mmCIF file with all atom_site columns, C-alpha atoms in Angstrom:
data_model
loop_
_atom_site.group_PDB
_atom_site.id
_atom_site.type_symbol
_atom_site.label_atom_id
_atom_site.label_alt_id
_atom_site.label_comp_id
_atom_site.label_asym_id
_atom_site.label_entity_id
_atom_site.label_seq_id
_atom_site.pdbx_PDB_ins_code
_atom_site.Cartn_x
_atom_site.Cartn_y
_atom_site.Cartn_z
_atom_site.occupancy
_atom_site.B_iso_or_equiv
_atom_site.pdbx_formal_charge
_atom_site.auth_seq_id
_atom_site.auth_comp_id
_atom_site.auth_asym_id
_atom_site.auth_atom_id
_atom_site.pdbx_PDB_model_num
ATOM 1   C CA . MET A 1 1   ? 95.213  120.350 99.408  1.00 64.00 ? 465 MET A CA 1
ATOM 2   C CA . SER A 1 2   ? 97.169  122.375 101.903 1.00 60.00 ? 466 SER A CA 1
ATOM 3   C CA . VAL A 1 3   ? 97.738  120.807 105.636 1.00 63.00 ? 467 VAL A CA 1
ATOM 4   C CA . PHE A 1 4   ? 95.035  124.371 106.389 1.00 59.00 ? 468 PHE A CA 1
ATOM 5   C CA . GLN A 1 5   ? 92.037  122.574 103.957 1.00 69.00 ? 469 GLN A CA 1
ATOM 6   C CA . THR A 1 6   ? 92.911  119.130 104.955 1.00 72.00 ? 470 THR A CA 1
ATOM 7   C CA . ASN A 1 7   ? 92.699  120.569 108.955 1.00 80.00 ? 471 ASN A CA 1
ATOM 8   C CA . GLU A 1 8   ? 89.618  122.601 108.780 1.00 86.00 ? 472 GLU A CA 1
ATOM 9   C CA . LEU A 1 9   ? 87.599  119.137 106.382 1.00 88.00 ? 473 LEU A CA 1
ATOM 10  C CA . ARG A 1 10  ? 88.605  117.617 109.577 1.00 91.00 ? 474 ARG A CA 1
ATOM 11  C CA . GLU A 1 11  ? 87.294  119.729 112.058 1.00 91.00 ? 475 GLU A CA 1
ATOM 12  C CA . LYS A 1 12  ? 84.704  120.206 110.004 1.00 92.00 ? 476 LYS A CA 1
ATOM 13  C CA . TYR A 1 13  ? 83.799  116.367 110.148 1.00 94.00 ? 477 TYR A CA 1
ATOM 14  C CA . GLN A 1 14  ? 84.744  116.803 113.662 1.00 94.00 ? 478 GLN A CA 1
ATOM 15  C CA . ILE A 1 15  ? 88.071  113.292 112.842 1.00 95.00 ? 479 ILE A CA 1
ATOM 16  C CA . PRO A 1 16  ? 90.474  113.332 115.122 1.00 95.00 ? 480 PRO A CA 1
ATOM 17  C CA . SER A 1 17  ? 93.935  113.672 113.673 1.00 94.00 ? 481 SER A CA 1
ATOM 18  C CA . ASP A 1 18  ? 94.425  110.116 115.480 1.00 95.00 ? 482 ASP A CA 1
ATOM 19  C CA . ALA A 1 19  ? 92.357  108.306 113.821 1.00 96.00 ? 483 ALA A CA 1
ATOM 20  C CA . VAL A 1 20  ? 93.135  104.868 112.354 1.00 96.00 ? 484 VAL A CA 1
ATOM 21  C CA . ILE A 1 21  ? 91.185  104.312 109.219 1.00 97.00 ? 485 ILE A CA 1
ATOM 22  C CA . THR A 1 22  ? 91.076  100.459 107.210 1.00 97.00 ? 486 THR A CA 1
ATOM 23  C CA . ILE A 1 23  ? 90.077  100.398 103.696 1.00 97.00 ? 487 ILE A CA 1
ATOM 24  C CA . ALA A 1 24  ? 88.854  96.858  102.603 1.00 97.00 ? 488 ALA A CA 1
ATOM 25  C CA . GLY A 1 25  ? 87.176  95.496  99.695  1.00 96.00 ? 489 GLY A CA 1
ATOM 26  C CA . MET A 1 26  ? 88.103  92.821  96.883  1.00 94.00 ? 490 MET A CA 1
ATOM 27  C CA . VAL A 1 27  ? 90.617  93.246  94.046  1.00 90.00 ? 491 VAL A CA 1
ATOM 28  C CA . GLY A 1 28  ? 88.988  95.529  91.627  1.00 90.00 ? 492 GLY A CA 1
ATOM 29  C CA . VAL A 1 29  ? 87.023  97.296  93.867  1.00 93.00 ? 493 VAL A CA 1
ATOM 30  C CA . GLY A 1 30  ? 89.562  100.615 93.595  1.00 92.00 ? 494 GLY A CA 1
ATOM 31  C CA . LYS A 1 31  ? 91.681  100.544 96.970  1.00 93.00 ? 495 LYS A CA 1
ATOM 32  C CA . SER A 1 32  ? 94.050  102.236 96.584  1.00 91.00 ? 496 SER A CA 1
ATOM 33  C CA . THR A 1 33  ? 94.183  104.829 94.719  1.00 92.00 ? 497 THR A CA 1
ATOM 34  C CA . PHE A 1 34  ? 90.192  105.339 97.212  1.00 94.00 ? 498 PHE A CA 1
ATOM 35  C CA . THR A 1 35  ? 93.320  105.207 100.399 1.00 95.00 ? 499 THR A CA 1
ATOM 36  C CA . LYS A 1 36  ? 95.461  107.894 98.459  1.00 93.00 ? 500 LYS A CA 1
ATOM 37  C CA . ALA A 1 37  ? 92.183  110.158 98.080  1.00 93.00 ? 501 ALA A CA 1
ATOM 38  C CA . LEU A 1 38  ? 90.403  110.300 101.434 1.00 95.00 ? 502 LEU A CA 1
ATOM 39  C CA . ALA A 1 39  ? 94.507  110.276 102.832 1.00 94.00 ? 503 ALA A CA 1
ATOM 40  C CA . GLY A 1 40  ? 94.797  113.496 101.124 1.00 92.00 ? 504 GLY A CA 1
ATOM 41  C CA . LEU A 1 41  ? 91.201  115.153 102.422 1.00 92.00 ? 505 LEU A CA 1
ATOM 42  C CA . LEU A 1 42  ? 92.070  114.153 105.876 1.00 94.00 ? 506 LEU A CA 1
ATOM 43  C CA . GLY A 1 43  ? 95.895  115.428 105.341 1.00 93.00 ? 507 GLY A CA 1
ATOM 44  C CA . PHE A 1 44  ? 96.873  111.676 107.119 1.00 96.00 ? 508 PHE A CA 1
ATOM 45  C CA . ARG A 1 45  ? 99.912  109.292 105.739 1.00 96.00 ? 509 ARG A CA 1
ATOM 46  C CA . VAL A 1 46  ? 99.354  106.220 104.396 1.00 96.00 ? 510 VAL A CA 1
ATOM 47  C CA . SER A 1 47  ? 99.769  102.564 104.403 1.00 95.00 ? 511 SER A CA 1
ATOM 48  C CA . TYR A 1 48  ? 100.117 100.126 101.443 1.00 88.00 ? 512 TYR A CA 1
ATOM 49  C CA . GLU A 1 49  ? 100.417 96.124  101.373 1.00 79.00 ? 513 GLU A CA 1
ATOM 50  C CA . LYS A 1 50  ? 104.026 95.596  101.223 1.00 74.00 ? 514 LYS A CA 1
ATOM 51  C CA . VAL A 1 51  ? 104.529 92.840  98.191  1.00 67.00 ? 515 VAL A CA 1
ATOM 52  C CA . ASP A 1 52  ? 108.229 94.062  96.745  1.00 70.00 ? 516 ASP A CA 1
ATOM 53  C CA . ASN A 1 53  ? 110.068 91.677  100.272 1.00 79.00 ? 517 ASN A CA 1
ATOM 54  C CA . ASN A 1 54  ? 107.754 89.408  99.598  1.00 83.00 ? 518 ASN A CA 1
ATOM 55  C CA . PRO A 1 55  ? 110.269 86.288  99.346  1.00 88.00 ? 519 PRO A CA 1
ATOM 56  C CA . TYR A 1 56  ? 107.037 83.432  98.505  1.00 88.00 ? 520 TYR A CA 1
ATOM 57  C CA . LEU A 1 57  ? 104.283 85.734  96.063  1.00 81.00 ? 521 LEU A CA 1
ATOM 58  C CA . ASP A 1 58  ? 106.138 84.727  92.886  1.00 82.00 ? 522 ASP A CA 1
ATOM 59  C CA . ARG A 1 59  ? 106.337 80.635  94.249  1.00 87.00 ? 523 ARG A CA 1
ATOM 60  C CA . PHE A 1 60  ? 102.792 80.652  95.225  1.00 86.00 ? 524 PHE A CA 1
ATOM 61  C CA . TYR A 1 61  ? 101.628 81.198  91.903  1.00 80.00 ? 525 TYR A CA 1
ATOM 62  C CA . ASP A 1 62  ? 103.653 78.456  90.395  1.00 85.00 ? 526 ASP A CA 1
ATOM 63  C CA . ASP A 1 63  ? 102.164 75.997  93.646  1.00 91.00 ? 527 ASP A CA 1
ATOM 64  C CA . LEU A 1 64  ? 99.302  76.750  95.488  1.00 87.00 ? 528 LEU A CA 1
ATOM 65  C CA . SER A 1 65  ? 99.399  74.083  97.530  1.00 92.00 ? 529 SER A CA 1
ATOM 66  C CA . ARG A 1 66  ? 103.229 74.050  98.779  1.00 95.00 ? 530 ARG A CA 1
ATOM 67  C CA . TRP A 1 67  ? 103.560 77.817  99.467  1.00 94.00 ? 531 TRP A CA 1
ATOM 68  C CA . GLY A 1 68  ? 99.661  78.787  100.411 1.00 93.00 ? 532 GLY A CA 1
ATOM 69  C CA . PHE A 1 69  ? 101.274 78.755  103.873 1.00 96.00 ? 533 PHE A CA 1
ATOM 70  C CA . HIS A 1 70  ? 104.270 80.247  103.764 1.00 95.00 ? 534 HIS A CA 1
ATOM 71  C CA . LEU A 1 71  ? 102.829 83.842  102.434 1.00 93.00 ? 535 LEU A CA 1
ATOM 72  C CA . GLN A 1 72  ? 99.776  83.392  104.757 1.00 95.00 ? 536 GLN A CA 1
ATOM 73  C CA . ILE A 1 73  ? 102.237 83.509  107.870 1.00 95.00 ? 537 ILE A CA 1
ATOM 74  C CA . PHE A 1 74  ? 104.628 85.913  105.752 1.00 93.00 ? 538 PHE A CA 1
ATOM 75  C CA . PHE A 1 75  ? 101.272 88.563  105.909 1.00 92.00 ? 539 PHE A CA 1
ATOM 76  C CA . LEU A 1 76  ? 100.372 88.356  108.943 1.00 93.00 ? 540 LEU A CA 1
ATOM 77  C CA . ALA A 1 77  ? 103.440 89.048  110.759 1.00 93.00 ? 541 ALA A CA 1
ATOM 78  C CA . GLU A 1 78  ? 103.698 91.805  108.179 1.00 91.00 ? 542 GLU A CA 1
ATOM 79  C CA . ARG A 1 79  ? 100.647 93.027  108.766 1.00 91.00 ? 543 ARG A CA 1
ATOM 80  C CA . PHE A 1 80  ? 100.958 92.832  112.148 1.00 92.00 ? 544 PHE A CA 1
ATOM 81  C CA . LYS A 1 81  ? 104.402 95.066  112.465 1.00 92.00 ? 545 LYS A CA 1
ATOM 82  C CA . GLU A 1 82  ? 102.850 97.785  110.243 1.00 92.00 ? 546 GLU A CA 1
ATOM 83  C CA . GLN A 1 83  ? 99.961  97.770  112.089 1.00 92.00 ? 547 GLN A CA 1
ATOM 84  C CA . LYS A 1 84  ? 101.505 97.808  115.836 1.00 91.00 ? 548 LYS A CA 1
ATOM 85  C CA . ARG A 1 85  ? 103.522 100.866 113.441 1.00 93.00 ? 549 ARG A CA 1
ATOM 86  C CA . ILE A 1 86  ? 100.775 102.960 112.796 1.00 94.00 ? 550 ILE A CA 1
ATOM 87  C CA . PHE A 1 87  ? 99.425  103.403 116.765 1.00 93.00 ? 551 PHE A CA 1
ATOM 88  C CA . ASP A 1 88  ? 103.450 103.401 118.307 1.00 93.00 ? 552 ASP A CA 1
ATOM 89  C CA . TYR A 1 89  ? 103.518 106.361 115.391 1.00 94.00 ? 553 TYR A CA 1
ATOM 90  C CA . GLY A 1 90  ? 99.870  107.759 116.743 1.00 94.00 ? 554 GLY A CA 1
ATOM 91  C CA . GLY A 1 91  ? 97.503  107.077 114.297 1.00 93.00 ? 555 GLY A CA 1
ATOM 92  C CA . GLY A 1 92  ? 96.375  109.541 111.414 1.00 96.00 ? 556 GLY A CA 1
ATOM 93  C CA . PHE A 1 93  ? 97.262  106.762 108.984 1.00 97.00 ? 557 PHE A CA 1
ATOM 94  C CA . VAL A 1 94  ? 94.300  104.957 106.082 1.00 97.00 ? 558 VAL A CA 1
ATOM 95  C CA . GLN A 1 95  ? 95.742  101.405 105.758 1.00 96.00 ? 559 GLN A CA 1
ATOM 96  C CA . ASP A 1 96  ? 94.926  100.182 102.472 1.00 94.00 ? 560 ASP A CA 1
ATOM 97  C CA . ARG A 1 97  ? 94.142  96.328  103.014 1.00 90.00 ? 561 ARG A CA 1
ATOM 98  C CA . SER A 1 98  ? 93.923  94.878  106.360 1.00 92.00 ? 562 SER A CA 1
ATOM 99  C CA . ILE A 1 99  ? 94.780  92.081  108.173 1.00 93.00 ? 563 ILE A CA 1
ATOM 100 C CA . TYR A 1 100 ? 91.826  91.164  109.209 1.00 95.00 ? 564 TYR A CA 1
ATOM 101 C CA . GLU A 1 101 ? 90.666  89.716  104.838 1.00 94.00 ? 565 GLU A CA 1
ATOM 102 C CA . ASP A 1 102 ? 93.845  87.333  105.044 1.00 91.00 ? 566 ASP A CA 1
ATOM 103 C CA . THR A 1 103 ? 91.935  85.113  107.690 1.00 91.00 ? 567 THR A CA 1
ATOM 104 C CA . GLY A 1 104 ? 88.827  85.622  107.180 1.00 94.00 ? 568 GLY A CA 1
ATOM 105 C CA . ILE A 1 105 ? 88.759  85.585  102.905 1.00 96.00 ? 569 ILE A CA 1
ATOM 106 C CA . PHE A 1 106 ? 92.415  84.336  102.121 1.00 94.00 ? 570 PHE A CA 1
ATOM 107 C CA . ALA A 1 107 ? 93.754  81.838  104.065 1.00 96.00 ? 571 ALA A CA 1
ATOM 108 C CA . LYS A 1 108 ? 89.889  80.521  104.607 1.00 96.00 ? 572 LYS A CA 1
ATOM 109 C CA . MET A 1 109 ? 89.687  79.966  100.356 1.00 95.00 ? 573 MET A CA 1
ATOM 110 C CA . LEU A 1 110 ? 93.008  77.954  100.129 1.00 95.00 ? 574 LEU A CA 1
ATOM 111 C CA . HIS A 1 111 ? 91.550  75.828  102.732 1.00 96.00 ? 575 HIS A CA 1
ATOM 112 C CA . ASP A 1 112 ? 88.290  75.417  100.932 1.00 96.00 ? 576 ASP A CA 1
ATOM 113 C CA . GLN A 1 113 ? 90.226  74.703  97.515  1.00 92.00 ? 577 GLN A CA 1
ATOM 114 C CA . GLY A 1 114 ? 92.430  72.068  99.038  1.00 95.00 ? 578 GLY A CA 1
ATOM 115 C CA . ASN A 1 115 ? 95.764  74.154  98.527  1.00 94.00 ? 579 ASN A CA 1
ATOM 116 C CA . MET A 1 116 ? 96.082  74.436  102.575 1.00 96.00 ? 580 MET A CA 1
ATOM 117 C CA . THR A 1 117 ? 96.152  71.029  105.065 1.00 97.00 ? 581 THR A CA 1
ATOM 118 C CA . ASP A 1 118 ? 93.701  70.978  107.944 1.00 97.00 ? 582 ASP A CA 1
ATOM 119 C CA . GLU A 1 119 ? 96.619  71.080  110.550 1.00 97.00 ? 583 GLU A CA 1
ATOM 120 C CA . ASP A 1 120 ? 98.115  73.865  108.727 1.00 97.00 ? 584 ASP A CA 1
ATOM 121 C CA . TYR A 1 121 ? 94.712  75.714  108.798 1.00 97.00 ? 585 TYR A CA 1
ATOM 122 C CA . GLN A 1 122 ? 93.941  75.471  112.342 1.00 97.00 ? 586 GLN A CA 1
ATOM 123 C CA . THR A 1 123 ? 97.761  76.613  112.766 1.00 97.00 ? 587 THR A CA 1
ATOM 124 C CA . TYR A 1 124 ? 97.295  79.335  111.175 1.00 97.00 ? 588 TYR A CA 1
ATOM 125 C CA . THR A 1 125 ? 94.434  80.401  112.512 1.00 96.00 ? 589 THR A CA 1
ATOM 126 C CA . GLN A 1 126 ? 95.238  80.055  116.110 1.00 96.00 ? 590 GLN A CA 1
ATOM 127 C CA . LEU A 1 127 ? 98.263  82.077  115.749 1.00 96.00 ? 591 LEU A CA 1
ATOM 128 C CA . PHE A 1 128 ? 96.263  84.403  113.956 1.00 95.00 ? 592 PHE A CA 1
ATOM 129 C CA . GLU A 1 129 ? 94.079  84.754  117.067 1.00 94.00 ? 593 GLU A CA 1
ATOM 130 C CA . ALA A 1 130 ? 96.460  84.227  119.321 1.00 94.00 ? 594 ALA A CA 1
ATOM 131 C CA . MET A 1 131 ? 98.111  87.610  117.995 1.00 93.00 ? 595 MET A CA 1
ATOM 132 C CA . VAL A 1 132 ? 95.529  89.772  116.378 1.00 93.00 ? 596 VAL A CA 1
ATOM 133 C CA . MET A 1 133 ? 91.935  88.749  118.185 1.00 88.00 ? 597 MET A CA 1
ATOM 134 C CA . THR A 1 134 ? 92.498  89.873  121.792 1.00 86.00 ? 598 THR A CA 1
ATOM 135 C CA . PRO A 1 135 ? 92.417  93.523  123.990 1.00 83.00 ? 599 PRO A CA 1
ATOM 136 C CA . TYR A 1 136 ? 95.560  94.552  123.722 1.00 84.00 ? 600 TYR A CA 1
ATOM 137 C CA . PHE A 1 137 ? 95.845  94.229  119.569 1.00 90.00 ? 601 PHE A CA 1
ATOM 138 C CA . PRO A 1 138 ? 95.535  97.969  118.249 1.00 89.00 ? 602 PRO A CA 1
ATOM 139 C CA . HIS A 1 139 ? 92.008  97.375  116.071 1.00 93.00 ? 603 HIS A CA 1
ATOM 140 C CA . PRO A 1 140 ? 91.843  100.236 113.729 1.00 95.00 ? 604 PRO A CA 1
ATOM 141 C CA . ASP A 1 141 ? 88.911  103.047 114.309 1.00 96.00 ? 605 ASP A CA 1
ATOM 142 C CA . VAL A 1 142 ? 86.343  101.693 111.380 1.00 97.00 ? 606 VAL A CA 1
ATOM 143 C CA . LEU A 1 143 ? 86.711  99.605  108.764 1.00 97.00 ? 607 LEU A CA 1
ATOM 144 C CA . ILE A 1 144 ? 85.875  100.733 105.161 1.00 98.00 ? 608 ILE A CA 1
ATOM 145 C CA . SER A 1 145 ? 84.367  97.998  103.126 1.00 98.00 ? 609 SER A CA 1
ATOM 146 C CA . LEU A 1 146 ? 84.353  99.401  99.598  1.00 97.00 ? 610 LEU A CA 1
ATOM 147 C CA . GLU A 1 147 ? 81.485  97.469  97.606  1.00 97.00 ? 611 GLU A CA 1
ATOM 148 C CA . GLY A 1 148 ? 79.646  97.489  94.091  1.00 96.00 ? 612 GLY A CA 1
ATOM 149 C CA . SER A 1 149 ? 77.720  94.886  91.756  1.00 96.00 ? 613 SER A CA 1
ATOM 150 C CA . PHE A 1 150 ? 80.025  92.610  90.774  1.00 96.00 ? 614 PHE A CA 1
ATOM 151 C CA . GLU A 1 151 ? 79.416  93.592  87.057  1.00 96.00 ? 615 GLU A CA 1
ATOM 152 C CA . ASP A 1 152 ? 80.685  97.007  88.617  1.00 94.00 ? 616 ASP A CA 1
ATOM 153 C CA . ILE A 1 153 ? 83.841  95.304  89.984  1.00 95.00 ? 617 ILE A CA 1
ATOM 154 C CA . ILE A 1 154 ? 84.757  92.919  86.708  1.00 94.00 ? 618 ILE A CA 1
ATOM 155 C CA . ASP A 1 155 ? 84.428  95.809  84.076  1.00 92.00 ? 619 ASP A CA 1
ATOM 156 C CA . ARG A 1 156 ? 87.115  97.217  86.926  1.00 91.00 ? 620 ARG A CA 1
ATOM 157 C CA . ILE A 1 157 ? 88.707  94.725  86.016  1.00 90.00 ? 621 ILE A CA 1
ATOM 158 C CA . GLN A 1 158 ? 88.722  94.573  83.115  1.00 90.00 ? 622 GLN A CA 1
ATOM 159 C CA . GLU A 1 159 ? 89.438  98.325  82.482  1.00 87.00 ? 623 GLU A CA 1
ATOM 160 C CA . ARG A 1 160 ? 92.824  98.082  84.269  1.00 83.00 ? 624 ARG A CA 1
ATOM 161 C CA . GLY A 1 161 ? 94.246  95.376  82.495  1.00 75.00 ? 625 GLY A CA 1
ATOM 162 C CA . ARG A 1 162 ? 96.255  93.331  84.987  1.00 77.00 ? 626 ARG A CA 1
ATOM 163 C CA . PRO A 1 163 ? 97.939  90.164  82.660  1.00 79.00 ? 627 PRO A CA 1
ATOM 164 C CA . MET A 1 164 ? 97.734  87.854  85.676  1.00 73.00 ? 628 MET A CA 1
ATOM 165 C CA . GLU A 1 165 ? 93.845  89.395  86.208  1.00 77.00 ? 629 GLU A CA 1
ATOM 166 C CA . GLN A 1 166 ? 92.696  88.610  82.686  1.00 79.00 ? 630 GLN A CA 1
ATOM 167 C CA . GLN A 1 167 ? 93.440  85.269  82.560  1.00 80.00 ? 631 GLN A CA 1
ATOM 168 C CA . THR A 1 168 ? 91.786  84.000  85.851  1.00 82.00 ? 632 THR A CA 1
ATOM 169 C CA . PRO A 1 169 ? 88.957  82.730  85.946  1.00 87.00 ? 633 PRO A CA 1
ATOM 170 C CA . LEU A 1 170 ? 85.698  85.206  85.832  1.00 90.00 ? 634 LEU A CA 1
ATOM 171 C CA . SER A 1 171 ? 84.454  81.229  88.620  1.00 91.00 ? 635 SER A CA 1
ATOM 172 C CA . TYR A 1 172 ? 87.536  82.455  91.372  1.00 89.00 ? 636 TYR A CA 1
ATOM 173 C CA . TRP A 1 173 ? 86.001  86.235  90.927  1.00 92.00 ? 637 TRP A CA 1
ATOM 174 C CA . LYS A 1 174 ? 82.357  85.470  91.609  1.00 95.00 ? 638 LYS A CA 1
ATOM 175 C CA . ASP A 1 175 ? 83.379  82.552  94.547  1.00 94.00 ? 639 ASP A CA 1
ATOM 176 C CA . LEU A 1 176 ? 85.836  85.821  95.362  1.00 94.00 ? 640 LEU A CA 1
ATOM 177 C CA . TYR A 1 177 ? 82.978  87.828  95.538  1.00 96.00 ? 641 TYR A CA 1
ATOM 178 C CA . ALA A 1 178 ? 80.956  85.868  97.576  1.00 97.00 ? 642 ALA A CA 1
ATOM 179 C CA . ARG A 1 179 ? 83.463  85.352  100.153 1.00 96.00 ? 643 ARG A CA 1
ATOM 180 C CA . TYR A 1 180 ? 83.800  89.003  100.237 1.00 97.00 ? 644 TYR A CA 1
ATOM 181 C CA . ASP A 1 181 ? 80.036  89.649  101.148 1.00 96.00 ? 645 ASP A CA 1
ATOM 182 C CA . GLU A 1 182 ? 80.033  87.379  103.707 1.00 96.00 ? 646 GLU A CA 1
ATOM 183 C CA . TRP A 1 183 ? 82.694  88.153  105.357 1.00 97.00 ? 647 TRP A CA 1
ATOM 184 C CA . ILE A 1 184 ? 81.723  92.557  105.899 1.00 97.00 ? 648 ILE A CA 1
ATOM 185 C CA . THR A 1 185 ? 78.317  91.323  107.327 1.00 97.00 ? 649 THR A CA 1
ATOM 186 C CA . ASN A 1 186 ? 80.005  89.187  110.276 1.00 96.00 ? 650 ASN A CA 1
ATOM 187 C CA . PHE A 1 187 ? 82.182  91.068  110.748 1.00 96.00 ? 651 PHE A CA 1
ATOM 188 C CA . THR A 1 188 ? 83.091  92.572  114.070 1.00 94.00 ? 652 THR A CA 1
ATOM 189 C CA . SER A 1 189 ? 86.116  93.442  115.255 1.00 93.00 ? 653 SER A CA 1
ATOM 190 C CA . CYS A 1 190 ? 85.698  97.004  114.045 1.00 94.00 ? 654 CYS A CA 1
ATOM 191 C CA . PRO A 1 191 ? 83.109  99.293  113.281 1.00 96.00 ? 655 PRO A CA 1
ATOM 192 C CA . VAL A 1 192 ? 82.140  99.313  109.801 1.00 97.00 ? 656 VAL A CA 1
ATOM 193 C CA . LEU A 1 193 ? 81.560  101.418 106.468 1.00 97.00 ? 657 LEU A CA 1
ATOM 194 C CA . ARG A 1 194 ? 80.108  100.393 104.048 1.00 97.00 ? 658 ARG A CA 1
ATOM 195 C CA . VAL A 1 195 ? 80.535  102.572 100.556 1.00 97.00 ? 659 VAL A CA 1
ATOM 196 C CA . ASN A 1 196 ? 79.246  101.738 97.423  1.00 96.00 ? 660 ASN A CA 1
ATOM 197 C CA . ILE A 1 197 ? 81.798  102.714 94.699  1.00 94.00 ? 661 ILE A CA 1
ATOM 198 C CA . ASN A 1 198 ? 79.098  104.818 92.813  1.00 93.00 ? 662 ASN A CA 1
ATOM 199 C CA . GLU A 1 199 ? 78.962  107.230 95.577  1.00 93.00 ? 663 GLU A CA 1
ATOM 200 C CA . TYR A 1 200 ? 81.966  109.189 94.433  1.00 92.00 ? 664 TYR A CA 1
ATOM 201 C CA . ASP A 1 201 ? 83.981  109.115 91.175  1.00 89.00 ? 665 ASP A CA 1
ATOM 202 C CA . VAL A 1 202 ? 87.939  109.832 92.264  1.00 84.00 ? 666 VAL A CA 1
ATOM 203 C CA . MET A 1 203 ? 89.543  109.282 88.692  1.00 80.00 ? 667 MET A CA 1
ATOM 204 C CA . ASP A 1 204 ? 87.073  112.638 87.776  1.00 82.00 ? 668 ASP A CA 1
ATOM 205 C CA . ASP A 1 205 ? 87.305  114.422 90.724  1.00 86.00 ? 669 ASP A CA 1
ATOM 206 C CA . ILE A 1 206 ? 89.052  113.439 94.570  1.00 80.00 ? 670 ILE A CA 1
ATOM 207 C CA . ASN A 1 207 ? 87.516  115.583 96.130  1.00 84.00 ? 671 ASN A CA 1
ATOM 208 C CA . SER A 1 208 ? 83.848  113.726 95.561  1.00 90.00 ? 672 SER A CA 1
ATOM 209 C CA . VAL A 1 209 ? 85.713  111.113 98.460  1.00 91.00 ? 673 VAL A CA 1
ATOM 210 C CA . GLU A 1 210 ? 84.856  113.858 100.950 1.00 91.00 ? 674 GLU A CA 1
ATOM 211 C CA . VAL A 1 211 ? 81.314  112.444 100.424 1.00 92.00 ? 675 VAL A CA 1
ATOM 212 C CA . VAL A 1 212 ? 81.764  110.007 102.725 1.00 94.00 ? 676 VAL A CA 1
ATOM 213 C CA . LEU A 1 213 ? 83.522  111.928 105.970 1.00 95.00 ? 677 LEU A CA 1
ATOM 214 C CA . ALA A 1 214 ? 80.106  113.045 107.785 1.00 94.00 ? 678 ALA A CA 1
ATOM 215 C CA . ARG A 1 215 ? 79.086  108.822 108.441 1.00 95.00 ? 679 ARG A CA 1
ATOM 216 C CA . LEU A 1 216 ? 83.425  108.212 108.385 1.00 96.00 ? 680 LEU A CA 1
ATOM 217 C CA . SER A 1 217 ? 83.066  111.072 111.542 1.00 96.00 ? 681 SER A CA 1
ATOM 218 C CA . ASP A 1 218 ? 79.790  108.812 113.305 1.00 95.00 ? 682 ASP A CA 1
ATOM 219 C CA . LYS A 1 219 ? 81.055  105.854 113.357 1.00 96.00 ? 683 LYS A CA 1
ATOM 220 C CA . ILE A 1 220 ? 84.631  107.115 114.720 1.00 96.00 ? 684 ILE A CA 1
ATOM 221 C CA . ASN A 1 221 ? 83.348  109.047 117.314 1.00 93.00 ? 685 ASN A CA 1
ATOM 222 C CA . THR A 1 222 ? 80.035  107.169 118.417 1.00 92.00 ? 686 THR A CA 1
ATOM 223 C CA . ALA A 1 223 ? 82.890  103.291 118.928 1.00 85.00 ? 687 ALA A CA 1
ATOM 224 C CA . ARG A 1 224 ? 85.232  106.356 121.176 1.00 85.00 ? 688 ARG A CA 1
ATOM 225 C CA . HIS A 1 225 ? 82.567  107.549 122.993 1.00 75.00 ? 689 HIS A CA 1
ATOM 226 C CA . TYR A 1 226 ? 81.945  104.017 123.431 1.00 77.00 ? 690 TYR A CA 1
ATOM 227 C CA . ARG A 1 227 ? 85.079  102.357 124.679 1.00 75.00 ? 691 ARG A CA 1
ATOM 228 C CA . ARG A 1 228 ? 85.057  105.151 127.398 1.00 66.00 ? 692 ARG A CA 1
#
């Protein structure tokens, strides 16, 4: 899509060129694909989750209780730096995965399952709140929550065939699905747009993501109006 076309779409739907949009959703829902498609439509830059330089990831899967706290602290620091970079740049980004999911879902899951001690979980939560849950932290304009039925998401996980995911028990996915539903229902850190994955089909038509732009614009501009 040309620069002219992306500018035309932003003007058509009145989406600010400095907007910051974060994509959230459980494993298998298609965050990265949606992120790329939406950024392409709007002419925005993309911010992907960084895992290549994570010194704890492999060790974490070998010993969750030993490395869970270290992994979450690393993710928190990296996402915090990335969020600051996006806003220092001046916006115009679509971000794959939010900083909020780390504490609201994954750190909490580790603690609930006995893989993070009470002391470590309290330390992590206090650090997260001091860094993120303040008026000074640059929250995104909107968080898009990609959602679907449990069956649809499991089908997608199976179709993409990643070995580690194929070996994961169904009970884990059920737990994660329920946690995401509870988390997004109670999320208040920024405006939320809930999008069902059956509303578009990126694989067959990347432009099908345009179906969400009118609602996205409404969320962003309404929030900005009330912040004035």
